[in-house]
N, C-alpha and C. Protein backbone atom coordinates (compact mmCIF):
# COMPACT_ATOMS: atom_id res chain seq x y z
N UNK A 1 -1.07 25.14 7.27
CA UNK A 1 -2.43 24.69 7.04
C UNK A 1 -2.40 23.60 5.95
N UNK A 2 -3.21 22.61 6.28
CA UNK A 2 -2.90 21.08 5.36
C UNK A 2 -4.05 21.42 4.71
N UNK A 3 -4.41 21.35 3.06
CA UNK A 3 -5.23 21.43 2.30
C UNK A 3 -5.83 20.08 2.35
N UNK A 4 -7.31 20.15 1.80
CA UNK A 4 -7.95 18.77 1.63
C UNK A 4 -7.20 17.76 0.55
N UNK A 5 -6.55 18.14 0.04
CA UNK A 5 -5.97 17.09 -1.01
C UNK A 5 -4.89 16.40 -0.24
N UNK A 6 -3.86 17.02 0.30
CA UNK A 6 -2.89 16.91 1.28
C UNK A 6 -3.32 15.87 2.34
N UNK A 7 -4.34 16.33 3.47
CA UNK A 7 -5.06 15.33 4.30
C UNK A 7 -5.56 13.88 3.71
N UNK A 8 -6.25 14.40 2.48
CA UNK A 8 -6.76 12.69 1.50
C UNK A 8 -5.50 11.85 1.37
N UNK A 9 -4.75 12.51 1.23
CA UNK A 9 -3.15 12.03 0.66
C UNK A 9 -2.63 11.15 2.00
N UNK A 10 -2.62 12.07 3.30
CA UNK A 10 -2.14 11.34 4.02
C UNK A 10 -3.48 10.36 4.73
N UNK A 11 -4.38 10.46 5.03
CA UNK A 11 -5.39 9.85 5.47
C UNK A 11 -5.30 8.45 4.56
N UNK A 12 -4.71 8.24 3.30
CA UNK A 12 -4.78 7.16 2.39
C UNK A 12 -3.65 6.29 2.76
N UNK A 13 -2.92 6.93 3.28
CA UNK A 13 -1.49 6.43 3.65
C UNK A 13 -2.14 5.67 5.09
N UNK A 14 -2.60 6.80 6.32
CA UNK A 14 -2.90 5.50 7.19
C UNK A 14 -3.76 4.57 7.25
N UNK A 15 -4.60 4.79 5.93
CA UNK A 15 -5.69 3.27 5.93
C UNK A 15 -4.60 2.20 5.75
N UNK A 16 -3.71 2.92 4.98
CA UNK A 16 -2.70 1.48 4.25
C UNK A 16 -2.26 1.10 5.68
N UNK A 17 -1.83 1.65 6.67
CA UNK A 17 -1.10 0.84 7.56
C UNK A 17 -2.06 0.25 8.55
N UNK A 18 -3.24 0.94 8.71
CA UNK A 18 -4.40 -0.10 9.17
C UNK A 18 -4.31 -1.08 9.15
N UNK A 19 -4.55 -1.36 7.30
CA UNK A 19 -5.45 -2.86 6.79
C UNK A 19 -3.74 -3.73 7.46
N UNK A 20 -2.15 -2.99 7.58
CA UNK A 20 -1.29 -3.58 7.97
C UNK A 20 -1.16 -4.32 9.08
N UNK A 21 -1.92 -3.70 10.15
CA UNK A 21 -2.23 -4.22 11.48
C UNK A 21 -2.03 -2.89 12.72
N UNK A 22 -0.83 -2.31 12.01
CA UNK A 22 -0.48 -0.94 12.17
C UNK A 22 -1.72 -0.03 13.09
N UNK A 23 -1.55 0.56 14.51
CA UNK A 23 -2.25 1.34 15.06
C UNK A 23 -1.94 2.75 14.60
N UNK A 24 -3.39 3.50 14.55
CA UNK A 24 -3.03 4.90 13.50
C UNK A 24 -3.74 5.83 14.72
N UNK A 25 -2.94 6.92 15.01
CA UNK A 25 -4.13 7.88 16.08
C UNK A 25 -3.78 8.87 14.46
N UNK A 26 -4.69 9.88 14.85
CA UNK A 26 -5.01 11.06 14.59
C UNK A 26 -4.88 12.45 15.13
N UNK A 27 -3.41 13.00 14.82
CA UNK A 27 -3.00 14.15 15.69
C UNK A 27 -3.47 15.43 15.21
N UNK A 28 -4.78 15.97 15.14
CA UNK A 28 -4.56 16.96 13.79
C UNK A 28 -4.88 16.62 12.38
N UNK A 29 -3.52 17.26 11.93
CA UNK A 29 -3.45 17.10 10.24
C UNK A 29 -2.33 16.05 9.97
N UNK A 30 -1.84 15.39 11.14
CA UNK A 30 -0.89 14.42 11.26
C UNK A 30 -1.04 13.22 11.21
N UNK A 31 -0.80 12.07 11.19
CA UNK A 31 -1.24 10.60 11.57
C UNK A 31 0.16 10.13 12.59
N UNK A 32 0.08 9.85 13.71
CA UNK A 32 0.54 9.10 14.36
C UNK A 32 0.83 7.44 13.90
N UNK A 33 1.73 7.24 14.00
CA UNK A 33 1.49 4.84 13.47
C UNK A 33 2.11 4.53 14.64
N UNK A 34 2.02 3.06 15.03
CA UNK A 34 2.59 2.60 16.25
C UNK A 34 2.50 1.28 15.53
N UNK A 35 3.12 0.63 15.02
CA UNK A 35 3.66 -0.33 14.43
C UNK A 35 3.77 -1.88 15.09
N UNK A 36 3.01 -2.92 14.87
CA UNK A 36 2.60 -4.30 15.15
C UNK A 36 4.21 -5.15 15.32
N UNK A 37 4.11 -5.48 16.07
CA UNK A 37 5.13 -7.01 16.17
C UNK A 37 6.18 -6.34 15.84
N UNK A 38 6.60 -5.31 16.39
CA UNK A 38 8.02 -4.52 16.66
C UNK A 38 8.93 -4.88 17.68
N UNK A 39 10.13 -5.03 17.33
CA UNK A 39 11.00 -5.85 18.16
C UNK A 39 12.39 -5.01 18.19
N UNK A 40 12.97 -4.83 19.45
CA UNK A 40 14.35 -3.83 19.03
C UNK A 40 15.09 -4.98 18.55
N UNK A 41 16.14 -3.77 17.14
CA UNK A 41 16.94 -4.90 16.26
C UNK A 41 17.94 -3.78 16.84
N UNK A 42 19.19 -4.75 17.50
CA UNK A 42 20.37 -4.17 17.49
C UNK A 42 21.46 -4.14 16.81
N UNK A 43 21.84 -2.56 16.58
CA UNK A 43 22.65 -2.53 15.46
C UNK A 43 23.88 -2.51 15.66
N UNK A 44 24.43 -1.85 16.84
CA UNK A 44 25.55 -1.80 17.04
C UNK A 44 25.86 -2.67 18.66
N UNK A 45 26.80 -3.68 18.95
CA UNK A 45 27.44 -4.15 19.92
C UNK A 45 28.79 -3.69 20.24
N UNK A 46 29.14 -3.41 21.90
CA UNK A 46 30.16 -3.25 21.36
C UNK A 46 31.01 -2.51 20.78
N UNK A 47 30.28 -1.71 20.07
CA UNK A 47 31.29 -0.67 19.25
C UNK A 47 30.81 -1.48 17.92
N UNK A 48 30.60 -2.04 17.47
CA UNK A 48 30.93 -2.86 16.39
C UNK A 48 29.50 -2.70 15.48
N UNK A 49 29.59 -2.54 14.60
CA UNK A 49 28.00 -2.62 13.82
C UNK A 49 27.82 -4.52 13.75
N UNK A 50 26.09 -4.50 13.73
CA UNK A 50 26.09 -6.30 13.40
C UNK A 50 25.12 -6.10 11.85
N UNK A 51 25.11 -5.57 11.53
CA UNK A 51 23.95 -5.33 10.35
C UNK A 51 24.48 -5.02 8.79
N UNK A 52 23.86 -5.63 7.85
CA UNK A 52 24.15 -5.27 6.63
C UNK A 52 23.38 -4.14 6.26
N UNK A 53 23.62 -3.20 5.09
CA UNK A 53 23.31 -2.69 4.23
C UNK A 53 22.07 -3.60 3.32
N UNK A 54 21.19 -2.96 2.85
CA UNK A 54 20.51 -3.55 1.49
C UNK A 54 19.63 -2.86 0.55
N UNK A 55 20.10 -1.94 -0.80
CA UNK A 55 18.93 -1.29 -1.32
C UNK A 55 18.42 -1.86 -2.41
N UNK A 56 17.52 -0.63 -2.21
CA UNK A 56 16.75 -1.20 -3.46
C UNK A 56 17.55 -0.89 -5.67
N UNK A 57 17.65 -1.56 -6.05
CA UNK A 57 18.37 -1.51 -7.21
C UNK A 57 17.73 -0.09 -8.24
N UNK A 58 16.75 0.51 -7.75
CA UNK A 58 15.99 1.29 -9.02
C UNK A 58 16.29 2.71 -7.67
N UNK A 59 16.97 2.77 -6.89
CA UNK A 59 17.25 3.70 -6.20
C UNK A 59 18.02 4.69 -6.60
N UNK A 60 18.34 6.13 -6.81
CA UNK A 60 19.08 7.11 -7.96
C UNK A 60 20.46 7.04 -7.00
N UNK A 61 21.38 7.04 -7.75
CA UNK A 61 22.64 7.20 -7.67
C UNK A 61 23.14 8.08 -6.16
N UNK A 62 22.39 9.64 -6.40
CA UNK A 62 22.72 10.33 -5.01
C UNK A 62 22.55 9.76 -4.00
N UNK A 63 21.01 8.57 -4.18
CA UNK A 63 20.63 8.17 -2.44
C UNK A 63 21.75 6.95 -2.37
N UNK A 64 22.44 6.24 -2.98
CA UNK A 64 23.28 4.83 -3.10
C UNK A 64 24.43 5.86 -2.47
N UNK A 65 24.80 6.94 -3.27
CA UNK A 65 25.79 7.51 -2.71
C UNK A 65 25.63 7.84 -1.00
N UNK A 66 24.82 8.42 -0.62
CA UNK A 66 24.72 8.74 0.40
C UNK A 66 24.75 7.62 1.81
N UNK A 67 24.36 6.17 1.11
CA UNK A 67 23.94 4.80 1.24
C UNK A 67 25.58 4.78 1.60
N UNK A 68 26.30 4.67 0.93
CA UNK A 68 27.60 4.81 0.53
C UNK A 68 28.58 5.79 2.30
N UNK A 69 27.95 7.16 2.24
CA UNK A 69 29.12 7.72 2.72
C UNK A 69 28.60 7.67 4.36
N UNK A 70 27.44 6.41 4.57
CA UNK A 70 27.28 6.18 5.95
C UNK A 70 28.00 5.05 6.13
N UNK A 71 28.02 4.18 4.83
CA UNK A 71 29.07 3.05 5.40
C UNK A 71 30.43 3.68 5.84
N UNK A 72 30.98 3.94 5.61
CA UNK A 72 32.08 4.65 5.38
C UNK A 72 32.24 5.37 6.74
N UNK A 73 31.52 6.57 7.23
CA UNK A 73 31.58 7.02 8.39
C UNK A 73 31.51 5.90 9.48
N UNK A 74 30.65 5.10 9.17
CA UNK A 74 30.48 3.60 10.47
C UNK A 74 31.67 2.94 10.44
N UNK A 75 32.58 3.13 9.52
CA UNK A 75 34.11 2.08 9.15
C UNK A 75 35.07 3.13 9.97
N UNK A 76 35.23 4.10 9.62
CA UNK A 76 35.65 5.09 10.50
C UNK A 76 35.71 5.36 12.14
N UNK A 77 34.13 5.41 12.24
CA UNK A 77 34.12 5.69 13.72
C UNK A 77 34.45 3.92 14.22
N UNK A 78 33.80 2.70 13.58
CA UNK A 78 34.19 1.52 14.36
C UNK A 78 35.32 0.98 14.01
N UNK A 79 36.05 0.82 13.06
CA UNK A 79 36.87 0.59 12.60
C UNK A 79 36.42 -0.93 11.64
N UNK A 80 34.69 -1.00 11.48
CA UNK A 80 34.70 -2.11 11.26
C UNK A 80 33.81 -2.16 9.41
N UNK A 81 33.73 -2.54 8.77
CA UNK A 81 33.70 -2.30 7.49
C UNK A 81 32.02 -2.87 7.38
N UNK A 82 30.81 -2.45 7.14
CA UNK A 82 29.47 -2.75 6.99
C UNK A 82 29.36 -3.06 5.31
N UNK A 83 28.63 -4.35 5.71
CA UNK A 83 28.30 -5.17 4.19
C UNK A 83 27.45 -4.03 3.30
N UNK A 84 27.23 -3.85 2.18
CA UNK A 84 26.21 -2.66 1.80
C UNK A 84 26.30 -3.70 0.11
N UNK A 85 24.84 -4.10 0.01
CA UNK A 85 24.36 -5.00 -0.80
C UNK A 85 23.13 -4.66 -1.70
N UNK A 86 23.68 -4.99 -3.32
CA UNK A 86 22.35 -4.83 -4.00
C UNK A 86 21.09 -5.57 -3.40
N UNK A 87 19.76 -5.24 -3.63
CA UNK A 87 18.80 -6.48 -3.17
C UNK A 87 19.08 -7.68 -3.97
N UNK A 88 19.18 -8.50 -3.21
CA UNK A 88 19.73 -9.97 -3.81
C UNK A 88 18.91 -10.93 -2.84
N UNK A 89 17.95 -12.42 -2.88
CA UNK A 89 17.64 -13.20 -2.10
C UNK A 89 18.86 -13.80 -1.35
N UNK A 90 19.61 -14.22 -2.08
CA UNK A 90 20.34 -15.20 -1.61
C UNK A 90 21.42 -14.03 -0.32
N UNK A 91 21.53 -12.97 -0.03
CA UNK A 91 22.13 -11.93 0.66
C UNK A 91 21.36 -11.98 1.51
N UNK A 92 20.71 -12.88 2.02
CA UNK A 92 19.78 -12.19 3.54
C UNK A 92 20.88 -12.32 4.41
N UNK A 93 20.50 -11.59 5.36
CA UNK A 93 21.31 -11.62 6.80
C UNK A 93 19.94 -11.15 8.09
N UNK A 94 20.25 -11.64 9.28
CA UNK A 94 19.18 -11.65 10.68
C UNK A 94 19.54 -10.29 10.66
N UNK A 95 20.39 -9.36 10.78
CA UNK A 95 20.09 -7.93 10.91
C UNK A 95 20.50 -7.32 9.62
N UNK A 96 19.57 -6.82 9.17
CA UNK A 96 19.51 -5.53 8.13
C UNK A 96 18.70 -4.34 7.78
N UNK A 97 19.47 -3.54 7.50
CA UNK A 97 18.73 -1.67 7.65
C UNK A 97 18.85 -1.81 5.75
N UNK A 98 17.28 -1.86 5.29
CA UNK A 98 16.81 -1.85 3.94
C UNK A 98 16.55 -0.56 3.32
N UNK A 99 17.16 -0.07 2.55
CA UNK A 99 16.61 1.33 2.08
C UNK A 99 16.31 1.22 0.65
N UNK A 100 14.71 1.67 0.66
CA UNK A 100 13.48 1.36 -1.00
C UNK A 100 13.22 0.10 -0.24
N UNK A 101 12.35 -0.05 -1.81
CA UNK A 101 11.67 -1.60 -1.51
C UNK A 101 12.15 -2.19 -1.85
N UNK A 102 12.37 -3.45 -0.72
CA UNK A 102 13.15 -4.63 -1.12
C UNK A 102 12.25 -5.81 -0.71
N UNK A 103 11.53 -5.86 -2.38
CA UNK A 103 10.95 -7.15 -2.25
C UNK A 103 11.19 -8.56 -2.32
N UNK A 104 12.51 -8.84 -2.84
CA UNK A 104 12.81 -10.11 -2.55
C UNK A 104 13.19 -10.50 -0.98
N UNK A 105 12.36 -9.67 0.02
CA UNK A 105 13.05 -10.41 1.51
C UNK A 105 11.43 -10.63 2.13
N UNK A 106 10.24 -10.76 0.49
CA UNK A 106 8.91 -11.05 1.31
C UNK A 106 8.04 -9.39 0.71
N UNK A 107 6.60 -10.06 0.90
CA UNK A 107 5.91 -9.08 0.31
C UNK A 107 5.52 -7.92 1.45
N UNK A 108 6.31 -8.07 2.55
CA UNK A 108 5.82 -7.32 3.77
C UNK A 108 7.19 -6.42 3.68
N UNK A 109 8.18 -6.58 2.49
CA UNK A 109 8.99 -5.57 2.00
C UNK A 109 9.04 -4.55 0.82
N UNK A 110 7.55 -5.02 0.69
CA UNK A 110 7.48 -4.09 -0.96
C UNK A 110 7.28 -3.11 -0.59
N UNK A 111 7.50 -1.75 -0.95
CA UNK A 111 6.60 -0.93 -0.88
C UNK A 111 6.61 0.33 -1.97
N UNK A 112 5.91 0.54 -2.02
CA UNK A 112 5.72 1.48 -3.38
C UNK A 112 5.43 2.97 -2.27
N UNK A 113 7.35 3.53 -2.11
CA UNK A 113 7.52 4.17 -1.09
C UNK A 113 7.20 5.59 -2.03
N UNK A 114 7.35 5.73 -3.31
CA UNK A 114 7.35 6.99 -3.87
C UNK A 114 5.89 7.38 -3.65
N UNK A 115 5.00 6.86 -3.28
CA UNK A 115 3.46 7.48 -2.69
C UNK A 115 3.63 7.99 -1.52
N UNK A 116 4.43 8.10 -1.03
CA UNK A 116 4.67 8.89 0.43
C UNK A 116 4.46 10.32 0.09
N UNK A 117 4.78 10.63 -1.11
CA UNK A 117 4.79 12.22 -1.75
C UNK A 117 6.49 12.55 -1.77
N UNK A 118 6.52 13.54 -2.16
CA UNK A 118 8.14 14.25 -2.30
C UNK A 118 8.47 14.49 -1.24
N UNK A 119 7.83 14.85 -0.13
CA UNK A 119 8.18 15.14 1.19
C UNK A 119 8.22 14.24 2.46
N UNK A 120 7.76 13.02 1.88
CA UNK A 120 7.51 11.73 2.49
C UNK A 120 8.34 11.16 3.60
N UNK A 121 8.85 10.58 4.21
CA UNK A 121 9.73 9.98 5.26
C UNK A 121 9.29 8.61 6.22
N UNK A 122 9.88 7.42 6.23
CA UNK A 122 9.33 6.71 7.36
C UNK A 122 10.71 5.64 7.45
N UNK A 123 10.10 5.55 8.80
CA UNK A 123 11.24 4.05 9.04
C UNK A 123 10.14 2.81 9.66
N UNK A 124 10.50 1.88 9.48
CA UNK A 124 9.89 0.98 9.95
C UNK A 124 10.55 -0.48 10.33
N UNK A 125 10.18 -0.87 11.74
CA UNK A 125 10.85 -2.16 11.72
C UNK A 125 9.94 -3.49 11.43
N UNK A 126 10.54 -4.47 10.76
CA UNK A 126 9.78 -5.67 10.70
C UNK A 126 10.60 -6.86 10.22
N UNK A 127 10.34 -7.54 11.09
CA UNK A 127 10.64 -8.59 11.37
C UNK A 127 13.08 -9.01 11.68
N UNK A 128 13.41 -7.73 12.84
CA UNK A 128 14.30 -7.66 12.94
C UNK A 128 15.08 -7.08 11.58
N UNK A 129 14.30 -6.00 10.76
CA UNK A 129 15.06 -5.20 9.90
C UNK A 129 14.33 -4.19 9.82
N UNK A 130 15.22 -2.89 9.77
CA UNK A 130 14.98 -1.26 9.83
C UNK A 130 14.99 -1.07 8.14
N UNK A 131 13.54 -0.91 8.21
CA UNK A 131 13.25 0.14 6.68
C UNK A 131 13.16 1.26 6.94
N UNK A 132 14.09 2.36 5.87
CA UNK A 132 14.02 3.72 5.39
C UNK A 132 13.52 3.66 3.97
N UNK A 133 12.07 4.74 4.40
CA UNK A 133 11.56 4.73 3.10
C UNK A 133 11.39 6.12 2.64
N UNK A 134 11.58 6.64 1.52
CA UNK A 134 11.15 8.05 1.45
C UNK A 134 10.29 8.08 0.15
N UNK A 135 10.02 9.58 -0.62
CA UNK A 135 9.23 9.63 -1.85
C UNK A 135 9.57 10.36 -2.67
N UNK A 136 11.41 10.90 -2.47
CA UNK A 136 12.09 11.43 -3.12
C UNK A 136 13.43 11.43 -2.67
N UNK A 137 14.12 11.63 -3.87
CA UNK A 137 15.77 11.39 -3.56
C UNK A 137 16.25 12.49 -2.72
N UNK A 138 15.31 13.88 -2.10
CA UNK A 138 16.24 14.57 -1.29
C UNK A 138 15.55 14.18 -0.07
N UNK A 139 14.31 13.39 0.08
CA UNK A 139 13.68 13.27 1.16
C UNK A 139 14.74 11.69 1.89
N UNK A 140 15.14 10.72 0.82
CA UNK A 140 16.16 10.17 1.14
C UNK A 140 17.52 10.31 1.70
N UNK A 141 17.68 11.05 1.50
CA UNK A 141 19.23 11.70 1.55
C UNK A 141 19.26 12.56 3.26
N UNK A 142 17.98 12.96 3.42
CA UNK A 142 17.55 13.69 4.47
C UNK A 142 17.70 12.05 5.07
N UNK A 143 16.55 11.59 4.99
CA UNK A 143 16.26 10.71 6.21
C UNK A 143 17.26 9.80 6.25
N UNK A 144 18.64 9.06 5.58
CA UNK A 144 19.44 8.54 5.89
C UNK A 144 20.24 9.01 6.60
N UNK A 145 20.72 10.43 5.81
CA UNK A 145 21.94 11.84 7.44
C UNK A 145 21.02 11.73 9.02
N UNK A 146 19.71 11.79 8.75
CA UNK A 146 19.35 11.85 10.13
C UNK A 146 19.32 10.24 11.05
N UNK A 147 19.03 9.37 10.38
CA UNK A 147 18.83 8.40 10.73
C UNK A 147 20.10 7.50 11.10
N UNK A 148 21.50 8.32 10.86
CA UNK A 148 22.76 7.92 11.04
C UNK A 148 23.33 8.83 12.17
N UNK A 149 22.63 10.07 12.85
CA UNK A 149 22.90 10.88 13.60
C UNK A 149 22.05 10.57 15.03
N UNK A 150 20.34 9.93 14.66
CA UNK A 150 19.20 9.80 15.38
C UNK A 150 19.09 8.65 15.87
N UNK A 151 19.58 7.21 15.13
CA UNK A 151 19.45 6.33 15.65
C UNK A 151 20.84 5.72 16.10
N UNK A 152 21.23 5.88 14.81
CA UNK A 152 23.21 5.07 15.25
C UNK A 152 23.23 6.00 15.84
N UNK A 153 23.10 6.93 16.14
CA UNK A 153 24.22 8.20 17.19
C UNK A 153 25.82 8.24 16.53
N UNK A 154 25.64 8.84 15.03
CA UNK A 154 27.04 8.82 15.05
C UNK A 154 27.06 10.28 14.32
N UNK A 155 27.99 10.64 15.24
CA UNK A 155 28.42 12.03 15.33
C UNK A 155 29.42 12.74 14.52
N UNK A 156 29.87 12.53 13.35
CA UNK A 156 30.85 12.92 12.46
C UNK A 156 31.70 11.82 12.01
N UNK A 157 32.17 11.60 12.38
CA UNK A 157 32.84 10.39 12.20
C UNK A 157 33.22 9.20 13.54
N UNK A 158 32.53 9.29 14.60
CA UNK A 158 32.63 8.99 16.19
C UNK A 158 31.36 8.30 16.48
N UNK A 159 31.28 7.50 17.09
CA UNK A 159 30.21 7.10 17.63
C UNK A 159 29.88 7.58 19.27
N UNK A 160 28.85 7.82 19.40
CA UNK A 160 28.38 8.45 20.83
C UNK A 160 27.80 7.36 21.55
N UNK A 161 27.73 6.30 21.48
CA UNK A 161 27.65 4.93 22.19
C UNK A 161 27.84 3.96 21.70
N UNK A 162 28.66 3.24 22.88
CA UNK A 162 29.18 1.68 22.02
C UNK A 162 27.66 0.59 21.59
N UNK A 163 26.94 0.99 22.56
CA UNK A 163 25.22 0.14 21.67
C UNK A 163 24.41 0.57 21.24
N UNK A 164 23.77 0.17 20.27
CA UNK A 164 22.83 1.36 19.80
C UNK A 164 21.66 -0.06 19.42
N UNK A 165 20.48 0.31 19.47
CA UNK A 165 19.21 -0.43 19.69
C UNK A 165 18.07 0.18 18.64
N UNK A 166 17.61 -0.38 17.62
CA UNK A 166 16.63 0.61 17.16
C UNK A 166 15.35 0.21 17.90
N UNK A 167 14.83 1.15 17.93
CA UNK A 167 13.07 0.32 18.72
C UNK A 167 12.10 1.55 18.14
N UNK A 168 10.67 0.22 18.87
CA UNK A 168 9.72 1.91 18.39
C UNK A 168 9.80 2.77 18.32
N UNK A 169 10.39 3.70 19.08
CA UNK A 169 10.59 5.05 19.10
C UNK A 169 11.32 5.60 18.04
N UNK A 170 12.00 4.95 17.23
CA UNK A 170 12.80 5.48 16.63
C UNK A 170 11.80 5.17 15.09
N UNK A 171 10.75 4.47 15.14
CA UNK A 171 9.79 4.28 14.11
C UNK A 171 8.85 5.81 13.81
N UNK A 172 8.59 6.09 12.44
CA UNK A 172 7.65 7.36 12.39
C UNK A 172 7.38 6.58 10.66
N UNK A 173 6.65 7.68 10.59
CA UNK A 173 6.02 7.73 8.99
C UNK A 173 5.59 9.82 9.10
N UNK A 174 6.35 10.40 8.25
CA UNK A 174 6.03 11.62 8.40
C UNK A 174 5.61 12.12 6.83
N UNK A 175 4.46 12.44 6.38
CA UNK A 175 4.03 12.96 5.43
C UNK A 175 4.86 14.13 4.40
């Protein structure tokens, strides 16, 4: 049962993606998003990852680590070594999976993800890059293991398909 403070909490969250352009249904005590000018960014060809790394610098150590032991599993299962970069302007690359806010790639990268709450979670694509955002360092840590199992499909150290595609579907915002 979602308390009224809880609902205000998230109900505030989908005005924000409203005024974004962002379509919001109403499931319940849930918010549904369906996300504007979404485009599948492919991550893996091939076997091969095409995408950098990029976090945010004020991110705690465990989530960098964890940032950390997906590169690592992706070097493993592809044999191919993924860039993993402080936020820096001059570091852009056409495919990148951003984790926190990374506002130097544009103000449609800021986000002041710790309002999600402690239990927070979302991914989002824009403009050919996958944001993971959470509102706590275990809600991070969660949504990067899953999001390396859910979207890359990688299975321990193996990959379970040589392509992997992120697309809407693989977009949520979970309270």
């Amino acid at each position: 049962q979602t308390d009224d403070h809880d609902y205000n909490f998230n109900l505030k969250h989908a005005i924000g993606f409203l005024q974004d352009g962002d379509k919001v249904k109403e499931l319940g005590n849930i918010f549904e998003i369906t996300f504007k000018n979404v485009k599948e960014v492919k991550l893996i060809e091939n076997g091969i990852p095409t995408f950098q790394i990029v976090f945010d610098q004020s991110l705690p150590t465990t989530v960098r680590l964890e940032v950390n032991n997906l590169a690592k599993a992706l070097k493993k299962a592809t044999g191919t070594e993924v860039a993993i970069k402080l936020d820096n302007p001059d570091g852009k690359s056409d495919c990148e999976i951003l984790v926190g806010s990374i506002a130097s790639r544009g103000e449609q990268f800021d986000f002041d993800y710790r309002e999600l709450g402690p239990k927070g979670k979302a991914i989002k694509i824009i403009e050919g890059k996958v944001i993971l955002l959470a509102g706590s360092e275990d809600a991070f840590i969660d949504l990067i293991e899953s999001f390396a199992e859910d979207v890359l499909k990688l299975d321990g150290n193996e990959l379970t398909e040589e392509n992997v595609t992120a697309t809407l579907d693989d977009c949520f915002y979970e309270p």
